[in-house]
Coordinates of C-alpha atoms and ligand atoms in Angstrom, one line a residue:
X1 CA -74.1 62.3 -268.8
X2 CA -72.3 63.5 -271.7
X3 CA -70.4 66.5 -272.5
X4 CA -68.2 68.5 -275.7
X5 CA -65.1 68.3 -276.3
X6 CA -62.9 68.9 -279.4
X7 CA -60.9 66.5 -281.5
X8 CA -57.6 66.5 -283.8
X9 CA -58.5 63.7 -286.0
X10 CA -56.1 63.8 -288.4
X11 CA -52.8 66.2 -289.1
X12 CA -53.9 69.9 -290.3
X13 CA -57.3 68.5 -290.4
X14 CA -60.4 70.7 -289.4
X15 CA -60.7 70.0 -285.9
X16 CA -64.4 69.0 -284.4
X17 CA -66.3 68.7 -281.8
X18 CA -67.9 65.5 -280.4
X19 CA -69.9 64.3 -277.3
X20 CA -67.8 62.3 -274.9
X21 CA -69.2 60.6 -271.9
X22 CA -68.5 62.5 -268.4
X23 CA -67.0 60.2 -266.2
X24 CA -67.3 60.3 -262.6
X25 CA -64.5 60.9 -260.2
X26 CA -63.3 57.9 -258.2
X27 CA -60.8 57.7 -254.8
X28 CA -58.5 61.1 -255.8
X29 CA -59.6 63.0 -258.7
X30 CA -62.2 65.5 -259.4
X31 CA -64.3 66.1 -262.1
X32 CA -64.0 70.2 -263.2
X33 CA -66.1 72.6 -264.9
X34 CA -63.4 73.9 -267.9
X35 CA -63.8 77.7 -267.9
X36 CA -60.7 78.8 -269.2
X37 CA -57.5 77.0 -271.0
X38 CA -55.0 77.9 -273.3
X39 CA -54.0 76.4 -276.9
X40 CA -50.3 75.8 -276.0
X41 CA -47.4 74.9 -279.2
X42 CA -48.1 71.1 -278.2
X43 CA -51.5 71.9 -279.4
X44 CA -50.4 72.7 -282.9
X45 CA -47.7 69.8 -282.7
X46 CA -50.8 67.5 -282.3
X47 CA -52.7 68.9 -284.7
X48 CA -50.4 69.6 -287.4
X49 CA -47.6 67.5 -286.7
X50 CA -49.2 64.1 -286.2
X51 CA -47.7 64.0 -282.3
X52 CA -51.3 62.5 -281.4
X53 CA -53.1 58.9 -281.1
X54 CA -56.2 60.5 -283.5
X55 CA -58.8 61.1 -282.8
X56 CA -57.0 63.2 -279.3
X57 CA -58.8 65.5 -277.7
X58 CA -57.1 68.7 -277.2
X59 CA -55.9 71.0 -274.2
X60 CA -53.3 70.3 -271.4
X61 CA -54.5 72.3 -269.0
X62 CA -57.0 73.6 -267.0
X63 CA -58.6 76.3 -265.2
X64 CA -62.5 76.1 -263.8
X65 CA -64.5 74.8 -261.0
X66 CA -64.5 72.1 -259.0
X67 CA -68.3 70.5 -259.3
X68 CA -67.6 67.0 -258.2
X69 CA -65.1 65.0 -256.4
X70 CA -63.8 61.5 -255.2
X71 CA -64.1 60.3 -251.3
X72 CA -60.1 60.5 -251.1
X73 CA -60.2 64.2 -252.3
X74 CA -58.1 65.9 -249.1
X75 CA -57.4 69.3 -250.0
X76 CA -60.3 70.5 -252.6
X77 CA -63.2 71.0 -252.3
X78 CA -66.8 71.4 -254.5
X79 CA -66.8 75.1 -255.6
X80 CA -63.0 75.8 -255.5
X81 CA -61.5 77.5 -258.6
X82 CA -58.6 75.5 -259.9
X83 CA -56.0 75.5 -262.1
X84 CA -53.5 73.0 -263.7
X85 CA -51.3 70.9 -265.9
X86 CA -52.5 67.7 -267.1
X87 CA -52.3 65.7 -270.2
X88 CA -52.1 61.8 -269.4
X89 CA -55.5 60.9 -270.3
X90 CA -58.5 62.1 -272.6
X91 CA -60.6 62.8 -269.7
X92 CA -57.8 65.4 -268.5
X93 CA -57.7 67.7 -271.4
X94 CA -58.5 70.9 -271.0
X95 CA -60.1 71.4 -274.3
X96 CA -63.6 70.5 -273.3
X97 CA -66.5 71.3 -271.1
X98 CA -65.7 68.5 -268.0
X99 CA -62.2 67.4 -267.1
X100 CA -61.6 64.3 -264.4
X101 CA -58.1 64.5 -262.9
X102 CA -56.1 63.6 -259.8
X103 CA -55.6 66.2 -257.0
X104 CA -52.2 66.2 -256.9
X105 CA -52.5 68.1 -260.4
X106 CA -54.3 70.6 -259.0
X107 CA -54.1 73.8 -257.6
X108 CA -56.1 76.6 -255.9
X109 CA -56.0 79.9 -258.6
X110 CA -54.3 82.5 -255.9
X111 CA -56.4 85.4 -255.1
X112 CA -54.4 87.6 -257.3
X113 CA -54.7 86.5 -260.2
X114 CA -57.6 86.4 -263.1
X115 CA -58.7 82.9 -264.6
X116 CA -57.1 83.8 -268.2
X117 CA -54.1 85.0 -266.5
X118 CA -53.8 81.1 -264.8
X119 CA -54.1 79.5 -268.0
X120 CA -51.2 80.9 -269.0
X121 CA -49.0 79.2 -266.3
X122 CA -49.0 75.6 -265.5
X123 CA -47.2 73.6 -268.5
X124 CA -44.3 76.2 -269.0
X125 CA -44.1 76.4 -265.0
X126 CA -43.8 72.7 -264.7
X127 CA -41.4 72.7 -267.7
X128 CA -39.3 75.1 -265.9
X129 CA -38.6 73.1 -262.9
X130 CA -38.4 70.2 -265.0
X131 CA -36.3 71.0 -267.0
X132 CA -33.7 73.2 -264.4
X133 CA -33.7 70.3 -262.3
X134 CA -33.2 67.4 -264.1
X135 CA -31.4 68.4 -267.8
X136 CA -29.8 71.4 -266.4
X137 CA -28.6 69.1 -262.9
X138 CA -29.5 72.9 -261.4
X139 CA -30.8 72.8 -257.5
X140 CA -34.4 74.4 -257.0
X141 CA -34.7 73.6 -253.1
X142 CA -38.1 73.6 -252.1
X143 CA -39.4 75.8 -249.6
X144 CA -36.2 77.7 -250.6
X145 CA -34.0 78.6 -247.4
X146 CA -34.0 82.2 -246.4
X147 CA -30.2 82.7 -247.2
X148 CA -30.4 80.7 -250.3
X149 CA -27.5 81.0 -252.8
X150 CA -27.0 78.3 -255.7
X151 CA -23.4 77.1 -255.7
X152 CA -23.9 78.3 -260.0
X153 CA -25.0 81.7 -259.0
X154 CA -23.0 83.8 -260.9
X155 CA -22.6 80.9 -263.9
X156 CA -24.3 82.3 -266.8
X157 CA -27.3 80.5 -268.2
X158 CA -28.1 81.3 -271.8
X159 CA -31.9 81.2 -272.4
X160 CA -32.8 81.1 -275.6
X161 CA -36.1 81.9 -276.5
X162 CA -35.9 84.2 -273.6
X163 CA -39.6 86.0 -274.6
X164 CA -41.0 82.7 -275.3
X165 CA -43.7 81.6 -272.4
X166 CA -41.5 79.3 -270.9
X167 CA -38.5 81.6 -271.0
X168 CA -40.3 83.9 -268.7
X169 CA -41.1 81.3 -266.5
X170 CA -37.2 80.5 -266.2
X171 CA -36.3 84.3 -266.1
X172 CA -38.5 84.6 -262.9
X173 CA -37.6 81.5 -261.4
X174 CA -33.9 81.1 -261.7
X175 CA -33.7 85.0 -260.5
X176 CA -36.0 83.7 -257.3
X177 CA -33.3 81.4 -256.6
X178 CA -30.4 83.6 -256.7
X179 CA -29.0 83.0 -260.4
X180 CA -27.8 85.9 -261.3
X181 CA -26.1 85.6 -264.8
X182 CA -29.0 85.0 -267.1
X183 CA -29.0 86.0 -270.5
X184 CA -31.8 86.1 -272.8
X185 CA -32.1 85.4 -276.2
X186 CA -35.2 87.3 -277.8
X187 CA -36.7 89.8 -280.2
X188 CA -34.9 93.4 -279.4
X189 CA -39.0 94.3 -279.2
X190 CA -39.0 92.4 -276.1
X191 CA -35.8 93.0 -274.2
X192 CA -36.5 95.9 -271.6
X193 CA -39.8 93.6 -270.4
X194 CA -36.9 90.3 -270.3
X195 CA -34.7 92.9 -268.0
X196 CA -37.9 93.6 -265.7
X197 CA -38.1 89.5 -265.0
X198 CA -34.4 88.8 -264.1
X199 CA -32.6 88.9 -267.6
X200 CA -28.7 90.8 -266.8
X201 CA -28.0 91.1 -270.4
X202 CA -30.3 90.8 -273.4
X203 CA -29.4 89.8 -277.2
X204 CA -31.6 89.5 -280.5
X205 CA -31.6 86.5 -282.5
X206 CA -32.8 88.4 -285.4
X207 CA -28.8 89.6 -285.2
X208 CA -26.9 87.9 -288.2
X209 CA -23.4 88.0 -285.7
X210 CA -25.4 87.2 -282.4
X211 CA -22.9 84.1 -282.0
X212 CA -20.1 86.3 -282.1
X213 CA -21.7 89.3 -280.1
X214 CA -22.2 86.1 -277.6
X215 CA -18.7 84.5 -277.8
X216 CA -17.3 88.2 -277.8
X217 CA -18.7 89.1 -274.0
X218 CA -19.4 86.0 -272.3
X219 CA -16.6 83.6 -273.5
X220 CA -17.3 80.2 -271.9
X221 CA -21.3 79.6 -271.5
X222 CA -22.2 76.6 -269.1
X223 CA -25.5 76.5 -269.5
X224 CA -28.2 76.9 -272.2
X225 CA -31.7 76.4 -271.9
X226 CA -33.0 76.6 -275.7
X227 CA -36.8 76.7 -274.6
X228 CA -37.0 76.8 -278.5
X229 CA -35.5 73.9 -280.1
X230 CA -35.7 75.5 -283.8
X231 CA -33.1 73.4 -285.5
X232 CA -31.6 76.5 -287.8
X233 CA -32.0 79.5 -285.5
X234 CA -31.6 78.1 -281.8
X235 CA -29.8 74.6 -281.8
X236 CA -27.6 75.2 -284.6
X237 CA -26.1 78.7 -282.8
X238 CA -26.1 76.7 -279.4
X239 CA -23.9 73.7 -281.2
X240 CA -21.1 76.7 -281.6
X241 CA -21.0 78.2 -278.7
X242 CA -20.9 75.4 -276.1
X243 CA -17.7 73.6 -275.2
X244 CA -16.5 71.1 -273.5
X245 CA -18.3 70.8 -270.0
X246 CA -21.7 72.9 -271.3
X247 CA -25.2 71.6 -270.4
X248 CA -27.6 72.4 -273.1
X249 CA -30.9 71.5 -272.7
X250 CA -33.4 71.4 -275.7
X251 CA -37.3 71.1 -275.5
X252 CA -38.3 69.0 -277.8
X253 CA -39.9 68.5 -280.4
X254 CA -37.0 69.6 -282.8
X255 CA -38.6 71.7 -285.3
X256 CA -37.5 72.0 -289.0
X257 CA -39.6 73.9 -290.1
X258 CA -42.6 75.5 -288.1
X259 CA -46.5 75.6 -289.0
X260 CA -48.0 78.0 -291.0
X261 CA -51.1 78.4 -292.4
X262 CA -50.0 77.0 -295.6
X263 CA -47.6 74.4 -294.9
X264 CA -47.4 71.0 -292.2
X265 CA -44.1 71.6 -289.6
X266 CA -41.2 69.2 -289.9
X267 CA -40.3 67.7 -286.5
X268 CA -37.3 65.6 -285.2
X269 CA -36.2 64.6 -281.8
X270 CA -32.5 63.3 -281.9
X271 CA -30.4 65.8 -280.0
X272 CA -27.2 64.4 -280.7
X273 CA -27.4 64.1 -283.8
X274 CA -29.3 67.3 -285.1
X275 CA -25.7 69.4 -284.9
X276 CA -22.0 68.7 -284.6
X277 CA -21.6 69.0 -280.8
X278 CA -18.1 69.7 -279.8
X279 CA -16.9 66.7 -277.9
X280 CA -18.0 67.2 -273.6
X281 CA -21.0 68.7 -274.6
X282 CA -23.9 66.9 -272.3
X283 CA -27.3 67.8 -274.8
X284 CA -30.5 66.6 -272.8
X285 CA -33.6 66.7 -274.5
X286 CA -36.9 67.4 -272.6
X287 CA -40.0 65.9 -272.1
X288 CA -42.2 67.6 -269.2
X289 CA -44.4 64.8 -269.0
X290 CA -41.7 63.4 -267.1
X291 CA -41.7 65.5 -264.5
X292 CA -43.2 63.0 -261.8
X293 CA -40.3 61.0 -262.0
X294 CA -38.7 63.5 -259.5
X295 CA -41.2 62.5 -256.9
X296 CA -40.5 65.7 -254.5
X297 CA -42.3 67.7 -258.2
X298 CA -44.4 65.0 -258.1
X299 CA -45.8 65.8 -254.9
X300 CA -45.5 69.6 -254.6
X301 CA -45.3 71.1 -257.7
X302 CA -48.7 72.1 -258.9
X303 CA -50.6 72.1 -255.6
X304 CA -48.0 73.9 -253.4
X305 CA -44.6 75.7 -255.5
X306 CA -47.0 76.7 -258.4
X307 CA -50.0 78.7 -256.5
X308 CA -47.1 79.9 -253.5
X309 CA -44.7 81.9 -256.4
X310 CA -47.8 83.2 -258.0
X311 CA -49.0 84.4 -254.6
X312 CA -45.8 86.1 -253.3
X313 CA -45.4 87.9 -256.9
X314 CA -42.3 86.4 -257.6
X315 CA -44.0 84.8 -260.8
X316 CA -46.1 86.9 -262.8
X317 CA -48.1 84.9 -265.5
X318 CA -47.7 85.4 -269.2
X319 CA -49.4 88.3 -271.2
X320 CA -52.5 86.8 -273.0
X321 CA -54.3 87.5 -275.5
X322 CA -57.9 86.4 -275.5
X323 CA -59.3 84.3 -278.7
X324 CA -62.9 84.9 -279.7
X325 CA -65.1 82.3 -281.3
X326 CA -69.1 81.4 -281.6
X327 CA -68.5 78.3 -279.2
X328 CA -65.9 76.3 -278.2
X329 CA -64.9 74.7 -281.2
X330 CA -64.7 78.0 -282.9
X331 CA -62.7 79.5 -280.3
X332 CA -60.2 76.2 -280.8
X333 CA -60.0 76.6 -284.4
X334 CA -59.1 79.9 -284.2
X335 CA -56.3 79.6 -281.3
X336 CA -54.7 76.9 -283.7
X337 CA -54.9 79.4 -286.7
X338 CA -53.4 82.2 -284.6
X339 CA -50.7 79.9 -283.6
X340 CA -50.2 79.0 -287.3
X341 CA -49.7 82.8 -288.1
X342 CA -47.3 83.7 -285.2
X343 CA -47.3 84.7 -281.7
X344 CA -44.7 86.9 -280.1
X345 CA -44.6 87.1 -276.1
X346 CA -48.3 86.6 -275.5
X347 CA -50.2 83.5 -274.4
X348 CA -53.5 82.3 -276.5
X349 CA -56.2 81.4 -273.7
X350 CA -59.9 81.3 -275.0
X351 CA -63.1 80.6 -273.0
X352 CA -64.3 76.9 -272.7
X353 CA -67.2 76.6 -271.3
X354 CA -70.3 79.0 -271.7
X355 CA -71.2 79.6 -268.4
Ligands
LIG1 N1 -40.9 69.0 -274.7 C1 -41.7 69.6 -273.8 O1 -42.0 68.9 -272.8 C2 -42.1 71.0 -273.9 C3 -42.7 71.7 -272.9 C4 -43.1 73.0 -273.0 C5 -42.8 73.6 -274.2 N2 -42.2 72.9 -275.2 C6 -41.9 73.5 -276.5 O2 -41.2 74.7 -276.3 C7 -41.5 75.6 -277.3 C8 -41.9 77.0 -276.7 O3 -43.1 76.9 -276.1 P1 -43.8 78.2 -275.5 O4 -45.2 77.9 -275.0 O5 -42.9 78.9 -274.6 O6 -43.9 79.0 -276.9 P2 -44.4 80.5 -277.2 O7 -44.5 81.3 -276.0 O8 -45.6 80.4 -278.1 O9 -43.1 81.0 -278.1 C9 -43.2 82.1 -278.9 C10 -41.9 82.9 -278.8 O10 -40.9 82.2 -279.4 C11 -39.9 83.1 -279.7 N3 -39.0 82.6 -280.7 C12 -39.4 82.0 -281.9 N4 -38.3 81.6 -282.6 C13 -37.2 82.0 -281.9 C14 -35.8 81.8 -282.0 N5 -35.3 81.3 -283.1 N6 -35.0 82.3 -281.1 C15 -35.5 82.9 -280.0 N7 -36.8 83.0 -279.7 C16 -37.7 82.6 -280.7 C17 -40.6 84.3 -280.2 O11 -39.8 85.3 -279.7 P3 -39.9 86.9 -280.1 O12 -41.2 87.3 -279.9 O13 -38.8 87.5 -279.3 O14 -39.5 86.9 -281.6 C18 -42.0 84.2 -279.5 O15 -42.2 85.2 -278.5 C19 -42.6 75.0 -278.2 O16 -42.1 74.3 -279.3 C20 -43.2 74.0 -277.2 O17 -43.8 72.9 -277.8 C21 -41.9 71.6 -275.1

C-alpha cells in the first residue's frame, strides 16, 4: 500500500508530493489517518533554512483517526480521533495522508475541542513544559496538588513573544500553576487577549524604549522565556536586562534574519555567544525534541497532561486560521507561503487528507 506525502527537497525549493510506502504498525504504534495538521515555523526552518536531511517529509504533528494498530497498543483503539506531537521519523510526519507512531505520542482529542483547533496545540504544549522544566529549572508537578503554590510564584517571568503560539501556551500554563508575575512581551494589538490568559502586565516590542519601560518597573527580572529567539529584537533586549543570577531561556534556532517571500532566513544556534551576557547569566538554549529525556514527560505528557488541561479549560488552543488549497500539496505550499509573509497570533492548520 502506498500513500502521499509531501517533500522539502531542497532549501526554498518548490515542495512536492510523492508516494511513500504505508508501513504497518508493529508492538506500540499505530498507523493514523492524517485529517488535520498545522505548518508550524520548524516547517519553514526545514524548508527554507536547510534544518532538514532532503528530501524530509514535512509536518510534526498530527491530528486524525486511528485505522490500524500494533498488538501492544493499550490505551487506543481503531476509530479513536487523536492528536499529537511527533517528529523522529518520516513515517511520523504529519504532512501526509498515513502516519505510524508510538502511543505514548498520542492522545485522545477532548470532547471540547474541534480537529483544527488540536492542531494547534501539541509542539508548543510540549515546548512549554519542556522548556519550564528543564531551561527555566521551574517545578510543573504533575497531577498538580490542590493547594499548589511554586516557591517562584510571585518571581516575574518575562515572556517574550508573549502572542506568539508558544507564548500562549506558557501564559496559560504557568498561571495554572500559581505563577503570578508574568509579563508579556507582544504587539500592543494583542495585549488585552495576553491579559485574558494570565499575562499581569503587558509591553510592545514595537516600543523603541521597551528596555527601559522594562528596567524602569520591574528592576531585577529572573526569568525570561524568549519563545522568539530573533537575534536583534528579542535576544539582544534580553542580553541587557538580565543580571547576574537570571535564567533566560531561548528557543532555538537563532534567527538573523527571518523568511520572506523573497529572501532565505539566516539562522545560528550559539547562545553564548550571539550577545554580551553580563557575567551569572545561565542562557539555555532549547530543543523540544528533547523532551523525553525527562522520563515523567516522557510518559505523561501527550497522552495524559496534554488532553486533561485541554479538558478542564485551563488551556485554550491557539486561534487558527484555515489554509485552502486544490489538494494537499497545495494546501502545504500555501501554509509555507503564508508563513513567509507573516503571521501574527494565529496558528496555520490546513486539511490533509480528503476524506
Ligand atoms: N527549538 C525548539 O524546539 C522550538 C520549539 C517550538 C518553537 N520553536 C521556535 O519558536 C518560535 C516561535 O514559534 P511559534 O510557533 O510560537 O511561532 P508563531 O506563533 O508563528 O509566532 C508568531 C508571533 O511571533 C511574534 N513575534 C515576532 N517577532 C517578535 C519579537 N521580536 N518580539 C515579540 N514577538 C514577536 C508575533 O507577535 P505579534 O503578533 O505580537 O507581533 C507573532 O504573533 C519559532 O522560531 C519556532 O521555530 C522552537
Amino acid at each position: 500500500m502506498h500513500h502521499a506525502a509531501v517533500f522539502s527537497v531542497g532549501p526554498r525549493a518548490p515542495l512536492e508530493l510523492r508516494q511513500v510506502t504505508t508501513p504497518t504498525p508493529v508492538d506500540d504504534q499505530l498507523r493514523i489517518l492524517n485529517e488535520w495538521t498545522s505548518t508550524q515555523p520548524f516547517d519553514i526552518h526545514k524548508a527554507d533554512g536547510g534544518l532538514a536531511q532532503y528530501p524530509d517529509i514535512m509536518g510534526d504533528g498530527s491530528v486524525g483517526t486511528v485505522v490500524e494498530v500494533g498488538d501492544q497498543v493499550k490505551r487506543l483503539r481503531v476509530g479513536d480521533k487523536v492528536f499529537g506531537y511527533m517528529w523522529k521519523t518520516s513515517q511520523e510526519r504529519g504532512h501526509q495522508t498515513y502516519a505510524v507512531t508510538h502511543e505514548r505520542f498520542l492522545a485522545k482529542i477532548p470532547s471540547n475541542i474541534s480537529m483544527p483547533e488540536a492542531a494547534t496545540v501539541p509542539t508548543n504544549f510540549v515546548t512549554v513544559f519542556h522548556t519550564v522544566t528543564s531551561a527555566l529549572g521551574l517545578p510543573l508537578p504533575w497531577p498538580k496538588p490542590d493547594s499548589y503554590v511554586p516557591s517562584s510564584t510571585s518571581d516575574a517571568i518575562l515572556i517574550w513573544g508573549g502572542s506568539s503560539s508558544v507564548g500562549q501556551y506558557a501564559l496559560q500554563i504557568l498561571s495554572y500553576y500559581g505563577y503570578s508575575n508574568l509579563i508579556a512581551v507582544g504587539s500592543a494589538r494583542h495585549h488585552a487577549h495576553l491579559k485574558t490568559l494570565g499575562a499581569s502586565k503587558t509591553y510592545d516590542y514595537n516600543d523603541s524604549n521597551i528596555v527601559s519601560q522594562l528596567q524602569r518597573d520591574l528592576g531585577n527580572i529572573p526569568y525570561f522565556f524568549d519563545c522568539i529567539g530573533s537575534v536583534s529584537s528579542s535576544i539582544l533586549p534580553i542580553a541587557q536586562l538580565a543580571n547576574n543570577g537570571s535564567r533566560v531561556a531561548i528557543l532555538l534556532p537563532l534567527i538573523f534574519s527571518p523568511p520572506t517571500p523573497t529572501s532565505a532566513p539566516e539562522y545560528g544556534y550559539d547562545v553564548a555567544t550571539v550577545a554580551d551576557w553580563a557575567p551569572g547569566v545561565r542562557v539555555t538554549s532549547v530543543r523540544t525534541h528533547a523532551y523525553e529525556d525527562n522520563e515523567q514527560l516522557a510518559r505523561l505528557l501527550q497522552p495524559e497532561i496534554m488532553p486533561a488541561l485541554l479538558q478542564a479549560g485551563v488551556v485554550r488552543p491557539n486561534q487558527y486560521r484555515i489554509i485552502e488549497g486544490k489538494d494537499i500539496l497545495e494546501r502545504a505550499e500555501n501554509a509555507l507561503k503564508a508563513l513567509r509573509e507573516g503571521v501574527s497570533g494565529e496558528k496555520l492548520v490546513w486539511k490533509v487528507a480528503d476524506v
